[in-house]
XYZ file of C-alpha atoms in Angstrom:
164
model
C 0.000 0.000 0.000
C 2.656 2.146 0.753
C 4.682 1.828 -2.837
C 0.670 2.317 -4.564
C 0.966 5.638 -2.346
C 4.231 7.034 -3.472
C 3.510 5.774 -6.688
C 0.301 7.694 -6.994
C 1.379 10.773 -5.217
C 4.153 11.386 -7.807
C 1.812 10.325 -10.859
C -0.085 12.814 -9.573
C 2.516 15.848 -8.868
C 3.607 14.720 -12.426
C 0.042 15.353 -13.927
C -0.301 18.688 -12.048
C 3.106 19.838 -13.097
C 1.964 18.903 -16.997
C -1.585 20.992 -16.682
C 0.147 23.773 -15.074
C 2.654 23.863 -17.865
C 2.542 22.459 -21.278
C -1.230 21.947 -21.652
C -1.744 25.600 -19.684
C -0.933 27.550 -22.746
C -2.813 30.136 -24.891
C -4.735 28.168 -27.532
C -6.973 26.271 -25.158
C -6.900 29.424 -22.540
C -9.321 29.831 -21.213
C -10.224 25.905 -21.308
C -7.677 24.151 -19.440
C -7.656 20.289 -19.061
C -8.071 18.674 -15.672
C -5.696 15.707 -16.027
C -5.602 15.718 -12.005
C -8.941 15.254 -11.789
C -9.067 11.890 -14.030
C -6.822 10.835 -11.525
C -8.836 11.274 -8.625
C -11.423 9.704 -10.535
C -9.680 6.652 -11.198
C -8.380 6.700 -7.106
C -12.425 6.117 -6.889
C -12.582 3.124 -8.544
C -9.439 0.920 -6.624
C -10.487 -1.185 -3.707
C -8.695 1.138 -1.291
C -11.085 4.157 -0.113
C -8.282 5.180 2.849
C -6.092 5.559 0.119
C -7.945 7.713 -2.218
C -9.131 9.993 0.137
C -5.479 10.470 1.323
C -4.065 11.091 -2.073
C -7.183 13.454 -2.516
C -6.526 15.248 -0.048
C -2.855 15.616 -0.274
C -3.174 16.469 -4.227
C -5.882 19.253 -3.702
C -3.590 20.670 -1.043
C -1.393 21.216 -4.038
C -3.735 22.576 -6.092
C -5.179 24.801 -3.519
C -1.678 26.306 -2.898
C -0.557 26.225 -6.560
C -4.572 28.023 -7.970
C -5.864 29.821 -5.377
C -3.211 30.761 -2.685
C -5.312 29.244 -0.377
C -6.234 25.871 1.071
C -9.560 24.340 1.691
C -11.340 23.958 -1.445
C -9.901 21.320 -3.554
C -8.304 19.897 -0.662
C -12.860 19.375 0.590
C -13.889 18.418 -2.903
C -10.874 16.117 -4.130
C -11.643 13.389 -1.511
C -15.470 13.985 -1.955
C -15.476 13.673 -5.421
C -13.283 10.518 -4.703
C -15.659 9.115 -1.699
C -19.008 9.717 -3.888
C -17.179 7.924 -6.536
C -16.053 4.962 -4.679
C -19.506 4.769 -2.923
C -21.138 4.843 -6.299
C -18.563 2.369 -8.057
C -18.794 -0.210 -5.103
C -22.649 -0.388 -4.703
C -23.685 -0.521 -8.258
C -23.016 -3.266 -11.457
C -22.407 -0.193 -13.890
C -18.619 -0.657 -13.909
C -17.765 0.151 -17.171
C -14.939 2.675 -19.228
C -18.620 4.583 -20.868
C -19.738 5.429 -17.149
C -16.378 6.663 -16.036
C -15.826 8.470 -18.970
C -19.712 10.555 -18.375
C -19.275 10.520 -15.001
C -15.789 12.807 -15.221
C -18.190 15.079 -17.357
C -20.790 15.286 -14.509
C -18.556 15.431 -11.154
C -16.428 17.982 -13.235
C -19.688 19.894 -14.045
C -20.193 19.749 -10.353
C -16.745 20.180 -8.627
C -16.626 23.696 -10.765
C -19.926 24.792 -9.555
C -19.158 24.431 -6.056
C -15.468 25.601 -6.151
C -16.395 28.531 -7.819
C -19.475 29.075 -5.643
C -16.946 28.474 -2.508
C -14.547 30.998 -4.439
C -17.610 33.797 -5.077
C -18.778 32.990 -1.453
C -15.302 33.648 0.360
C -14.477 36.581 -2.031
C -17.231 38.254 -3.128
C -17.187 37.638 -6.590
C -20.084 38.030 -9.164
C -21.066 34.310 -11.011
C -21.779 35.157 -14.791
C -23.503 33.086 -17.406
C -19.853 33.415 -19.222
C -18.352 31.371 -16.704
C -21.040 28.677 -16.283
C -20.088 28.099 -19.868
C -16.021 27.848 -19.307
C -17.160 25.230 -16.785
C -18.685 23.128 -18.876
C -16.312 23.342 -21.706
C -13.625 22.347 -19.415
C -15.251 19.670 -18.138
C -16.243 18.227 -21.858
C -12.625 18.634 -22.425
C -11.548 16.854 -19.978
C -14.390 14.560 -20.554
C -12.597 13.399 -24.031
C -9.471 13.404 -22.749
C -9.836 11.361 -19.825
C -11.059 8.264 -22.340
C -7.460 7.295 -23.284
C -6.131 8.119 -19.724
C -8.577 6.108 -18.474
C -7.648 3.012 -20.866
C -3.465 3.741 -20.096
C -4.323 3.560 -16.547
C -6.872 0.376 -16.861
C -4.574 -1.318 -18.597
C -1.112 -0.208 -16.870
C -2.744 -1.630 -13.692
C -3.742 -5.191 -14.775
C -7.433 -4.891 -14.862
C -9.409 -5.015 -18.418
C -11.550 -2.243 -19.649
C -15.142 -3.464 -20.164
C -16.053 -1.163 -23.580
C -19.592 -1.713 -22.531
């Protein structure tokens, strides 16, 4: 557990470290894809909970420090987007690459909302219809990209994707 830990944690520095640089540029500003985020994702779907919600946690520390300057809003929603996940991946028979694949399209949909709403709330900024609309194209970006990350990190880890 503690090797799937480092191994994770660094996988997931490396993919914030990528976002924040190469894929942060101006032709896709303002739409910016959320490689972290298929990560935490796919922490949802392993057979250790304690260990996603760590590695959420720890990775939207980063992100809170590295976005925002300061912490508590991707450090809350990482490791609830991870526990919802888990909850819903565990308890249901819909375990396939099409319902991870829609379902990084809906919790992105929804992690914006609130961390923007937790960003207007805290700082008294106006929500516009404009940026309602960058949230969703980010998060059908990310949506389309998170298909072949999803299938590298299937298959890198042993298990088969189910294209059902």
């Amino acid at each position: 557990m503690v090797k799937h830990f480092f191994f994770f944690l660094g996988l997931g520095l490396g993919l914030l470290v990528l976002q924040s640089t190469w894929l942060y540029g101006e032709f896709i500003n303002p739409f910016r894809i959320d490689l972290l985020f298929i990560l935490i994702i796919f922490l949802g779907t392993l057979n250790q909970l304690i260990l996603g919600l760590i590695l959420g946690a720890l990775l939207g520390l980063m992100v809170d420090i590295l976005s925002w300057g300061g912490m508590g809003k991707a450090m809350i929603l990482y490791p609830l987007v991870v526990w919802i996940y888990h909850l819903v991946w565990s308890r249901t028979i819909i375990q396939s690459m099409s319902f991870m694949v829609f379902s990084v399209l809906f919790l992105q949909i929804l992690y914006g909302f609130l961390a923007h709403f937790l960003l207007s709330f805290s700082r008294d900024l106006e929500f516009t219809r404009h940026q309602s609309l960058l949230i969703i194209g980010q998060a059908v970006i990310t949506m389309l990209i998170s298909l072949p990350l999803f299938y590298l990190f299937k298959s890198f880890f042993g298990k088969k994707p189910s294209l059902s």
